[in-house]
Short mmCIF file of C-alpha atoms in Angstrom, two decimals:
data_model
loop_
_atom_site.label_atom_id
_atom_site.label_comp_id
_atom_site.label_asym_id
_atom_site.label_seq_id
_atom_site.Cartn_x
_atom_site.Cartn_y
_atom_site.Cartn_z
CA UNK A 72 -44.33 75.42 -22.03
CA UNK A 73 -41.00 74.61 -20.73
CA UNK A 74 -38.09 75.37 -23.11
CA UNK A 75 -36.73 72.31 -24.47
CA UNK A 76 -34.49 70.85 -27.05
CA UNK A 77 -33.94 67.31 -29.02
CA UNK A 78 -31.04 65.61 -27.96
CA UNK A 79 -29.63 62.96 -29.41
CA UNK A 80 -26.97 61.25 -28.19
CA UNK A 81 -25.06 58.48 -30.44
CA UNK A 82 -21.76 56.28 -31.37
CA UNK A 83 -21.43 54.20 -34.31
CA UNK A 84 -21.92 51.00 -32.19
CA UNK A 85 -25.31 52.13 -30.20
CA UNK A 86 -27.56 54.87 -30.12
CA UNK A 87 -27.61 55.91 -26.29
CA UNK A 88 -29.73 58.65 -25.63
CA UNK A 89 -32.48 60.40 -27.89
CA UNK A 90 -34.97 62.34 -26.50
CA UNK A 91 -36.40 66.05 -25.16
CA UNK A 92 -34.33 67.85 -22.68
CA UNK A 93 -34.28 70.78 -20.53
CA UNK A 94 -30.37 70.95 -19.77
CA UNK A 95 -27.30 69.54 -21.50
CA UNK A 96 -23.80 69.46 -19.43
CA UNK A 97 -20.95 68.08 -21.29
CA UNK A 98 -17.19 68.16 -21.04
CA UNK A 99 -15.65 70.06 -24.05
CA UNK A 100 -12.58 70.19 -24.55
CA UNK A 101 -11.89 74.34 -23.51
CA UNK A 102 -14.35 73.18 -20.71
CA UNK A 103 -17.86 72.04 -19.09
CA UNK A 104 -20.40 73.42 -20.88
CA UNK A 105 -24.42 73.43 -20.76
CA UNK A 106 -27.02 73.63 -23.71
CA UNK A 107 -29.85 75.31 -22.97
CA UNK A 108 -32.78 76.03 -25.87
CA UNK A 109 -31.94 78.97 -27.78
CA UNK A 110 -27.89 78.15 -27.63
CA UNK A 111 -25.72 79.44 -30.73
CA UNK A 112 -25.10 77.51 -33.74
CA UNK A 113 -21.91 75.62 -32.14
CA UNK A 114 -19.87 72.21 -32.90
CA UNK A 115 -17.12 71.28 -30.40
CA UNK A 116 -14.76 68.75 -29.34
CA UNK A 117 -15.40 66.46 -26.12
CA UNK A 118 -12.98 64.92 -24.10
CA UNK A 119 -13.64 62.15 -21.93
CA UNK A 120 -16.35 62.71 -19.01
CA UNK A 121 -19.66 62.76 -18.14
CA UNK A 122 -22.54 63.82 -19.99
CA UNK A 123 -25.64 65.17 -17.78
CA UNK A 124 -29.09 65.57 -18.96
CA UNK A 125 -31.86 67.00 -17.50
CA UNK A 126 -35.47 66.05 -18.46
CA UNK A 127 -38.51 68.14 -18.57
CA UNK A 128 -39.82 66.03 -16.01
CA UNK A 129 -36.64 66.83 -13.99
CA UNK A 130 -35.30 63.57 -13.98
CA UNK A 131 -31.32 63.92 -14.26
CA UNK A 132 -29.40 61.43 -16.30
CA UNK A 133 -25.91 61.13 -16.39
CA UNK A 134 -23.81 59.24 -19.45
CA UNK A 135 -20.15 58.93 -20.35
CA UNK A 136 -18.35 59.71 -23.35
CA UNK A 137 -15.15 58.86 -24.09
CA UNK A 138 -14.20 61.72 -26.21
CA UNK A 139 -16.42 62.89 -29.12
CA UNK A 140 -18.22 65.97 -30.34
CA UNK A 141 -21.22 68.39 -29.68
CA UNK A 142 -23.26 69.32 -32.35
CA UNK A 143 -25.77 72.06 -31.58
CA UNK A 144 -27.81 73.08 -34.36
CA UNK A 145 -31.32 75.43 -34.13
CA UNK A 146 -33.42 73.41 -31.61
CA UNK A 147 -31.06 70.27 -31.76
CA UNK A 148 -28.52 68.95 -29.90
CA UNK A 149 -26.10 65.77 -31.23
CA UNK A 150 -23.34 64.20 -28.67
CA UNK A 151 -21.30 61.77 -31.48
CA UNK A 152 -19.84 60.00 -29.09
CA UNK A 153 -16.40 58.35 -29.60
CA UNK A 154 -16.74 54.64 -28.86
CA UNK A 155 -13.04 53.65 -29.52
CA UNK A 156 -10.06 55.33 -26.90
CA UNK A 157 -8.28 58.06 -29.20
CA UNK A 158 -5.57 59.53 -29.68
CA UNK A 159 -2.80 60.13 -32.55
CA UNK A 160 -0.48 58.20 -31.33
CA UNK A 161 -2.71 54.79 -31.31
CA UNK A 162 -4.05 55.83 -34.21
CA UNK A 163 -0.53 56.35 -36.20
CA UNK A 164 -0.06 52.68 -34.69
CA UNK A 165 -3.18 51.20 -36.36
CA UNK A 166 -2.32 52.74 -39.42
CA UNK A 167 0.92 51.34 -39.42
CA UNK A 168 -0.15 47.97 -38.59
CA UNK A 169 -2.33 47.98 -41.46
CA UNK A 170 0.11 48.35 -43.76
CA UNK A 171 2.29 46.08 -42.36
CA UNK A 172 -0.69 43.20 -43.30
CA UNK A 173 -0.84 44.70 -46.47
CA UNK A 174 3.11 44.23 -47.16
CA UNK A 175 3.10 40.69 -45.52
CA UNK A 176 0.39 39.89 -47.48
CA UNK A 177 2.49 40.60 -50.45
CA UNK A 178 5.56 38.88 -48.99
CA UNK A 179 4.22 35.71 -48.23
CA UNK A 180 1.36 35.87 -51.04
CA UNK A 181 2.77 32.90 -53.29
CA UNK A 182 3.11 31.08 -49.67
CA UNK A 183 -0.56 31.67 -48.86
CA UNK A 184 -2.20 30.78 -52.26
CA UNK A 185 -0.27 27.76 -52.47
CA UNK A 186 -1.38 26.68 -49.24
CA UNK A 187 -4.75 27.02 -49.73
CA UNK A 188 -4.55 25.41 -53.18
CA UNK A 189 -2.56 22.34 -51.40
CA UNK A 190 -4.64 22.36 -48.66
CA UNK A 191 -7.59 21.68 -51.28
CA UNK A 192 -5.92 18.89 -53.08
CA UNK A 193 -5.07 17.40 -50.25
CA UNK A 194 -8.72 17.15 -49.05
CA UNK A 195 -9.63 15.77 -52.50
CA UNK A 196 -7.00 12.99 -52.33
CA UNK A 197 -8.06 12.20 -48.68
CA UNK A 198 -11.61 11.50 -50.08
CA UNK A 199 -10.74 9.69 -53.25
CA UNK A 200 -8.64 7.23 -50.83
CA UNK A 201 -11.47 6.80 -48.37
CA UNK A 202 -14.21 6.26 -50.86
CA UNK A 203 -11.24 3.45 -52.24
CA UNK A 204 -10.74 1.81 -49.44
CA UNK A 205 -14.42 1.45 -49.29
CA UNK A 206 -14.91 0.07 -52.09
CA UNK A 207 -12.33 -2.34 -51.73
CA UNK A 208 -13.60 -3.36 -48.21
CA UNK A 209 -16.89 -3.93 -49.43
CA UNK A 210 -15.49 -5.85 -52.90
CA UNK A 211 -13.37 -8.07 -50.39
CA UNK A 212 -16.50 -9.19 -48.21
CA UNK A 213 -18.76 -9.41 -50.96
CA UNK B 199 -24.89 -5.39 -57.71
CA UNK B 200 -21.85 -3.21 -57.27
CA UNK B 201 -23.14 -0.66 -59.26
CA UNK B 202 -25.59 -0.18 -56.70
CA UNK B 203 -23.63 -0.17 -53.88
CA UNK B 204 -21.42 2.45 -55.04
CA UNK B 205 -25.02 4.57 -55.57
CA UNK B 206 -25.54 4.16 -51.77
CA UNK B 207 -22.13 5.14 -50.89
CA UNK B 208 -22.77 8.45 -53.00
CA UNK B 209 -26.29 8.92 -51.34
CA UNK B 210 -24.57 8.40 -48.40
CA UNK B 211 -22.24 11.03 -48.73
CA UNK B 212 -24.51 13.83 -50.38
CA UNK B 213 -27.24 13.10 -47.43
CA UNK B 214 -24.51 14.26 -45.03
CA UNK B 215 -23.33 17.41 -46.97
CA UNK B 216 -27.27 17.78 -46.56
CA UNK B 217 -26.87 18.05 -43.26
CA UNK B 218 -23.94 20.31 -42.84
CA UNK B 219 -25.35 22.80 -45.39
CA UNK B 220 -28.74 23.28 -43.83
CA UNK B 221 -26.82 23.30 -40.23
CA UNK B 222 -25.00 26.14 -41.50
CA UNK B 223 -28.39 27.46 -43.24
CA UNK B 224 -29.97 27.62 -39.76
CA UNK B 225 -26.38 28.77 -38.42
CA UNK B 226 -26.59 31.62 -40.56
CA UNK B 227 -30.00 32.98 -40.35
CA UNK B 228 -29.89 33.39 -37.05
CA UNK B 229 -26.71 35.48 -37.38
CA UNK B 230 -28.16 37.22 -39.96
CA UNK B 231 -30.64 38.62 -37.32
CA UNK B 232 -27.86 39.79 -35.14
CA UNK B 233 -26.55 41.19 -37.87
CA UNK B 234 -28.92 43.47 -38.91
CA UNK B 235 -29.98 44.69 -35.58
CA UNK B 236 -25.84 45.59 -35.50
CA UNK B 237 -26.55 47.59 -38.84
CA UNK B 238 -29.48 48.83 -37.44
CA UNK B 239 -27.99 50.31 -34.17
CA UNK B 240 -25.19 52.02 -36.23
CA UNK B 241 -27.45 53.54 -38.29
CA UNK B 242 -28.29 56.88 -36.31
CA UNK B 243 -24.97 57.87 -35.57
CA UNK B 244 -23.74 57.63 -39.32
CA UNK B 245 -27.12 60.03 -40.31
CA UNK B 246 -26.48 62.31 -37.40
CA UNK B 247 -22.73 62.59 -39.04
CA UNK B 248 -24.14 62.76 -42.60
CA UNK B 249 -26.53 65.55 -41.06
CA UNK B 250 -23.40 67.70 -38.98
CA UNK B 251 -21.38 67.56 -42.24
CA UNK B 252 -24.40 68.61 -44.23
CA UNK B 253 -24.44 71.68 -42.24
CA UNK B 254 -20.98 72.70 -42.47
CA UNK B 255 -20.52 72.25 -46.12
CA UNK B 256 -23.68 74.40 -46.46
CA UNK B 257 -22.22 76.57 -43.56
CA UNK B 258 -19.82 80.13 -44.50
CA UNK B 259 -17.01 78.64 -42.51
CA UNK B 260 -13.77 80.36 -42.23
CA UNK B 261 -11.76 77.39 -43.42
CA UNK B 262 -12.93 75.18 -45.79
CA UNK B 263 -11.26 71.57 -45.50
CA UNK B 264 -9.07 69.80 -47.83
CA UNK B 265 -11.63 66.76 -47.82
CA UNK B 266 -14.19 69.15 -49.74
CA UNK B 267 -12.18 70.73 -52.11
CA UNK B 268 -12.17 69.13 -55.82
CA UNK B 269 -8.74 68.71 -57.03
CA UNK B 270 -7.37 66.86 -60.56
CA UNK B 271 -7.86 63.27 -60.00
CA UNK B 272 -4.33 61.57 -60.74
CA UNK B 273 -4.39 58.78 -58.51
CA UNK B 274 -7.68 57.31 -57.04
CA UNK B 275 -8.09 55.44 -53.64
CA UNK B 276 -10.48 52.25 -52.83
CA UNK B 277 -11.49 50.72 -49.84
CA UNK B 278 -12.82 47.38 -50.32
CA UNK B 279 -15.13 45.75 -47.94
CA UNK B 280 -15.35 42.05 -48.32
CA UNK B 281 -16.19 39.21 -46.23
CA UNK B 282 -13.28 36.99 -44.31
CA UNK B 283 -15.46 33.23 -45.13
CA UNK B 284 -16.70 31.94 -48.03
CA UNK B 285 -19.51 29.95 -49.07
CA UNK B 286 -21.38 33.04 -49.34
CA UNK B 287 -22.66 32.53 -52.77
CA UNK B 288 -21.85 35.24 -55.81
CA UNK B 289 -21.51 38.15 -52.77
CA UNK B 290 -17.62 38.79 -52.81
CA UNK B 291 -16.81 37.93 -56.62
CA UNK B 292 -20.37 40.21 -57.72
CA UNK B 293 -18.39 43.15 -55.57
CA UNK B 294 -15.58 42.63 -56.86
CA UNK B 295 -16.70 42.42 -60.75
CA UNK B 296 -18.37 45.95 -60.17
CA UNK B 297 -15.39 47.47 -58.04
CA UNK B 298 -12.77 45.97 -61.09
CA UNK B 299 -15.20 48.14 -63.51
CA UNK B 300 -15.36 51.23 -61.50
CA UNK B 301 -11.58 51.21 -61.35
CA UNK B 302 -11.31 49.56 -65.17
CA UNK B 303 -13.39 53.14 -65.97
CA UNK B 304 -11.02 55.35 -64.16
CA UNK B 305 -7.79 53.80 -64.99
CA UNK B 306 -8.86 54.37 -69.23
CA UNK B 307 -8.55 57.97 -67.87
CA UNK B 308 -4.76 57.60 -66.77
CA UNK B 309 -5.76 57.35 -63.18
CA UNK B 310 -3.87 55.34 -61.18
CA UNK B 311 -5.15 52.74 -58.21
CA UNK B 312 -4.46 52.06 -54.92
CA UNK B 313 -6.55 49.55 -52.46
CA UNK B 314 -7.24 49.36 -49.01
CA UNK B 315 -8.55 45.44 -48.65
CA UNK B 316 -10.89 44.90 -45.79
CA UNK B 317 -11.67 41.22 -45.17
CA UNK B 318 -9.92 38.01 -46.14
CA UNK B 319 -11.63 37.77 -49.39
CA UNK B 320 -10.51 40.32 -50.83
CA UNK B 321 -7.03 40.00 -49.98
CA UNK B 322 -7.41 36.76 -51.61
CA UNK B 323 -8.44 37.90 -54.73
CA UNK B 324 -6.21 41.01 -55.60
CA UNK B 325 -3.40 39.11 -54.60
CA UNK B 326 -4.16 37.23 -57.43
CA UNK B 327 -5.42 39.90 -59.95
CA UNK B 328 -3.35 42.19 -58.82
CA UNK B 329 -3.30 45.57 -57.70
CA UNK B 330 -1.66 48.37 -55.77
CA UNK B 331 -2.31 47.05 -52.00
CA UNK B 332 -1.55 50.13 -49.49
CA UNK B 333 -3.89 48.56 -46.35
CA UNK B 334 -5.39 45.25 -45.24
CA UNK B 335 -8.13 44.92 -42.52
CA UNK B 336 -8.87 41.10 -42.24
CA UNK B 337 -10.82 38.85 -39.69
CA UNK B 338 -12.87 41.37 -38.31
CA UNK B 339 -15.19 38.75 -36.90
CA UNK B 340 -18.51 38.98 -36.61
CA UNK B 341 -19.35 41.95 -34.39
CA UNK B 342 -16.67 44.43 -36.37
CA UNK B 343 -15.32 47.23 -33.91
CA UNK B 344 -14.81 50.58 -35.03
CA UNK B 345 -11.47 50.16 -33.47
CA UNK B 346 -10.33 47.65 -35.98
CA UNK B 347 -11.17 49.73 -38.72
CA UNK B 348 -9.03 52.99 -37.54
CA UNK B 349 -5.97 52.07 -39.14
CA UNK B 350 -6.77 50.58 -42.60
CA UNK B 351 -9.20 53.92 -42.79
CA UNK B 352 -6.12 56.21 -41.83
CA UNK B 353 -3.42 55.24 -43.67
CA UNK B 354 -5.89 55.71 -46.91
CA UNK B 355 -6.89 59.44 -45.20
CA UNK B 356 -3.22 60.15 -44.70
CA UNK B 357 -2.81 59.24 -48.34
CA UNK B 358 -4.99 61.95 -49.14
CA UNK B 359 -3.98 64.56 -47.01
CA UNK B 360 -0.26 63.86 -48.63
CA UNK B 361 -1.41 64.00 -51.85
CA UNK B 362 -0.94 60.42 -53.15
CA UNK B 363 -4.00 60.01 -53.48
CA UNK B 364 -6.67 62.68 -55.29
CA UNK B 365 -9.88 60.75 -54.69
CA UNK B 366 -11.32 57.95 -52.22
CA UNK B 367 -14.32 55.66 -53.22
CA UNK B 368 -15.98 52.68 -51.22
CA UNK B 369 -17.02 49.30 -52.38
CA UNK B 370 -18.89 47.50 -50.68
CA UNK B 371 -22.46 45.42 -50.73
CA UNK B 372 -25.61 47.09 -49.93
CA UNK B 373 -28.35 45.24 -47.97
CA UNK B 374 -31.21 45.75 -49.78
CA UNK B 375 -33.48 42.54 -47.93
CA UNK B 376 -32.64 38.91 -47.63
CA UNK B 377 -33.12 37.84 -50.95
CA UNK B 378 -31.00 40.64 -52.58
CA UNK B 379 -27.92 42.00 -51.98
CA UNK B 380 -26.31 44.58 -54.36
CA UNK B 381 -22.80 45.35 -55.30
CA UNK B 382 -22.17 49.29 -54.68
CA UNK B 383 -19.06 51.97 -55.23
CA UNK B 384 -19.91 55.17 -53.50
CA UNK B 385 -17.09 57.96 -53.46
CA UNK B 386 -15.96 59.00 -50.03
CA UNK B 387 -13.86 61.64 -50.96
CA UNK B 388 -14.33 64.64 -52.27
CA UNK B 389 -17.03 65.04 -49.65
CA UNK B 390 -19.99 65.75 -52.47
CA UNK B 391 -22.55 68.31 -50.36
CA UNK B 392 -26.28 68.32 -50.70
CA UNK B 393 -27.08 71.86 -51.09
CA UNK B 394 -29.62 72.76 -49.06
CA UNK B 395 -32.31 76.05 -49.77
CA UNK B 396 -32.97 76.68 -45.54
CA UNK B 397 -29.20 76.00 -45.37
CA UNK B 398 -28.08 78.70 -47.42
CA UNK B 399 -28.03 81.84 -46.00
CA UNK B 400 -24.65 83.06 -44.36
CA UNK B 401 -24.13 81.35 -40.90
CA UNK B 402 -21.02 79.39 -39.22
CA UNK B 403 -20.71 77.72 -36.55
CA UNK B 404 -19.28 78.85 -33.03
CA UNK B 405 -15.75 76.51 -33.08
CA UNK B 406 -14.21 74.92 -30.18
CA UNK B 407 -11.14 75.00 -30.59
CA UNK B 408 -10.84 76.60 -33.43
CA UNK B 409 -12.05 75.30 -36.96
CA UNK B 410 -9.04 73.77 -38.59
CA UNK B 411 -8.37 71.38 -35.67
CA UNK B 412 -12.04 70.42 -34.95
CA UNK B 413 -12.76 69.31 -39.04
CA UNK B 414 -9.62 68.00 -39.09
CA UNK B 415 -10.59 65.24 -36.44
CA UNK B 416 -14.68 65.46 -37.18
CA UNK B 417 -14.05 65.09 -40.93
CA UNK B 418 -12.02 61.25 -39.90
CA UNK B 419 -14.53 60.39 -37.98
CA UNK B 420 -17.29 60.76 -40.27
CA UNK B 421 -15.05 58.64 -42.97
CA UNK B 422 -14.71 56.01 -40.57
CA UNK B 423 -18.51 56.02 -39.66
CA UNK B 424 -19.19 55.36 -43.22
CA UNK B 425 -16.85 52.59 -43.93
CA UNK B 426 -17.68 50.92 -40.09
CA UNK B 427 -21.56 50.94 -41.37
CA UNK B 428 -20.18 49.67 -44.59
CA UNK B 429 -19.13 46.98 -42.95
CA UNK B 430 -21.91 45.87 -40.69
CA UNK B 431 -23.78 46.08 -43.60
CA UNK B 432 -21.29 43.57 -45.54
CA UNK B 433 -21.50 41.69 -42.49
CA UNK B 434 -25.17 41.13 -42.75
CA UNK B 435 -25.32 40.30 -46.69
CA UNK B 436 -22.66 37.78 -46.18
CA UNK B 437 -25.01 36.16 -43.42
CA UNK B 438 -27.94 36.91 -45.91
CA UNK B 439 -26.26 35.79 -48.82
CA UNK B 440 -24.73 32.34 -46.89
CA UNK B 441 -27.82 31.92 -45.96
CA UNK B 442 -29.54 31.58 -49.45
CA UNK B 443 -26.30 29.56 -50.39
CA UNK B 444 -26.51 27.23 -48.12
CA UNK B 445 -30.68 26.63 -49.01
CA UNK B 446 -29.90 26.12 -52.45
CA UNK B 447 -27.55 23.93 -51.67
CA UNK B 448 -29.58 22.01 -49.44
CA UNK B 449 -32.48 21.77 -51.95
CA UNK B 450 -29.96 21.10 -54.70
CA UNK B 451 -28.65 17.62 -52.38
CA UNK B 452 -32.39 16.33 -51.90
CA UNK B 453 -32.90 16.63 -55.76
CA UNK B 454 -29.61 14.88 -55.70
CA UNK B 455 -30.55 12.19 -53.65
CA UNK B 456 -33.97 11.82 -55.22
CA UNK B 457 -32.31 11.18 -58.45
CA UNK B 458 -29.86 8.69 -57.67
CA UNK B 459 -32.66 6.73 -55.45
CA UNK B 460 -34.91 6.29 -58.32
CA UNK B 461 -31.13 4.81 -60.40
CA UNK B 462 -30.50 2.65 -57.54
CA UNK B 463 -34.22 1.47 -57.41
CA UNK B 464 -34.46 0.96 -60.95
CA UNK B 465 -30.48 -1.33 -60.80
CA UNK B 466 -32.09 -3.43 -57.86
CA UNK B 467 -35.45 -4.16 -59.94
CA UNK B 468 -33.57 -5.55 -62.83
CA UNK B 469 -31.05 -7.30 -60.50
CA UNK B 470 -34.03 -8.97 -58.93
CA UNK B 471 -35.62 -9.84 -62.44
CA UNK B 472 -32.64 -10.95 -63.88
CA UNK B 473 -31.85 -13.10 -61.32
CA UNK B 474 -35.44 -14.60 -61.66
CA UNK B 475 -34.97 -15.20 -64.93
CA UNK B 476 -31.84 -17.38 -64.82
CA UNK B 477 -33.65 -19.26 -61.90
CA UNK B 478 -36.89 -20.05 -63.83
CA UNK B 479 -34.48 -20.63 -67.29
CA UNK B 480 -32.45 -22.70 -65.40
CA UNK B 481 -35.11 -24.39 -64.05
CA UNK B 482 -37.00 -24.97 -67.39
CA UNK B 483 -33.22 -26.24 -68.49
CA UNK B 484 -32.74 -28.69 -66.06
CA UNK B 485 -37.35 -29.68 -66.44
#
């Protein structure tokens, strides 16, 4: 029996890969490395590159990642792939930006609420005066 | 026979809010589908993550990470997950009832709150009540990237990591099937470990790099997989939830119309037979 392991290969958005295989090549980040059956308890960080299978039957596959981590684990092996481009600098960015709703938010909260409450009246008056001038159309012809 | 006219002009009106509410029914379930083939898709990477960090808190590691250690809870963290539309039925206020009493529980204790708002709805509604606002996520749309999520997530990590913070829970709604969607608060931080019997001998991992730096970054990405899947999730109740909304209020219209039909039926009737009795008592009058 050939010597095999599960492989499962995901990101939060898709599940990609899942399946027996012979052969795992990824791109970690001290280097390429391969999974074989039998490998070491290990969990490492990917950086972007390819991903190569190869399936008992032989059959090579080849996936890319950008950026993620290797989980191998007994007979297992899990790619988490990163489906987002990462790094500290966009991330510090995001953050920021978040806040920055947050605060506005705060800032311009009386504006906001009010503007959704006069938006509402608004609507209400427009329909009282329609279903008026209805009425009045229909009281003037009849 | 004005009083009937102005029935007609009110049947009128409800028979087209018929028709917008069981558009948007039909609207709704079909994005509801989409929906939960999203949460679906999302769902093996957040139990492959759930199964990695299972292993290293059951793992002898050389470092143990800030995320799993317990500390005195002084000041507690929330991430929200709302919708950004309404019409959705009891879905954001039920959340929000269940998230005030979580926190209602924990501030009794002296701990202090702060929020991370994700969706419109929320930002809505604790800029009304209240609260200590750190991070707002809003229109996410309605296929939610992780991407969008990064920075709302981080700035409530960083938080953490700095100390503001002591402890990090999630609200958000749980997609139990169409019918029923319930309210849930789940706490994200401390990292709470299943202990494992086959898991507990002495083992570690091989790191690379080394330990500190890989957690570090693993241990954020497995924070964000939970609140992204929180939010697909959200994203299908809302559709779920809309959905139900928008048949009740459907039904609720036809009873509607049904009702005031039989009024306006009943007002033309004794129009009719009023009017035939002035003709025939005028006639007998004039006879």
């Amino acid at each position: 029996m050939a010597m095999t392991l599960q492989c499962d290969i995901v990101s939060a958005e898709a599940q990609i890969y899942t399946g027996l295989v012979e052969l795992l090549v990824a791109t970690g980040i001290e280097g390429e490395l391969g999974v074989c059956y039998g490998h070491a308890a290990l969990l490492t960080r990917l950086i972007p590159g390819p991903i190569r299978i190869v399936e008992p039957t032989g059959e090579e596959q080849v996936y890319y990642a950008s950026g993620g981590f290797l989980e191998v684990q007994g007979d297992v092996v899990t790619v988490l792939a990163d489906t987002a481009v990462r790094a500290d600098d966009i991330d510090e960015a995001a953050a920021e930006t978040a806040r920055q709703n947050a605060e506005e938010a705060l800032a311009n909260q009386q504006g906001e609420i009010d503007y959704g409450r006069a938006s509402a009246q608004l609507a209400e008056a427009t329909a009282q005066l329609s279903a008026l001038r209805k009425l009045k159309n229909r009281a003037g012809r009849g | 026979m004005a009083a009937g006219k102005e029935i007609r002009t009110k049947i009128t009106s409800i028979q087209s809010t018929q028709k917008i509410t069981s558009a948007m029914e039909m609207v709704a379930a079909s994005k509801m589908r989409r929906a939960q083939d999203r949460m679906e898709v999302g769902k093996p990477y957040a139990q492959r993550m759930r199964a990695v960090v299972g292993h290293i808190a059951n793992s002898t590691p050389e470092y143990r990470h800030a995320y799993m250690q317990e500390r005195e809870v002084k000041r507690a963290g929330y991430i929200i997950v709302s919708t950004d539309r309404g019409l959705c039925g009891g879905l954001n206020i039920n959340l929000f009832k269940s998230a005030i009493a979580s926190m209602k529980a924990l501030q009794d204790l002296g701990v202090d709150i702060e929020l991370c708002l994700v969706g419109a709805k929320a930002g809505g509604f604790f800029a009304s009540v209240g609260g200590n606002v750190t991070a707002t996520v809003k229109y996410l749309g309605e296929e939610p990237s992780l991407g969008d999520l990064i920075g709302g997530v981080k700035s409530m990590l960083d938080a953490y990591t700095e100390g503001r913070i002591d402890a990090l829970y999630l609200a958000g709604n749980e997609f139990v099937n169409t019918m029923t969607q319930s309210p849930a608060v789940e706490q994200l931080l401390p990292l709470k470990a299943e202990q494992s019997e086959s898991m507990s001998h002495h083992w570690d991992y091989l790191y690379e790099p080394d330990a500190r730096e890989l957690l570090d970054a693993l241990m954020v990405r497995y924070i964000e997989s939970l609140v992204y899947q929180a939010v697909v999730e959200n994203g299908a109740c809302e559709q779920a939830a809309r959905m139900i909304a928008m048949k009740n209020a459907t039904d609720n219209a036809g009873e509607l119309i049904e009702d005031l039909q039989l009024v306006y039926n009943k007002a033309r009737q004794a129009a009719i037979t009023q009017e035939l009795a002035e003709i025939v008592g005028g006639a007998a009058a004039i006879g």
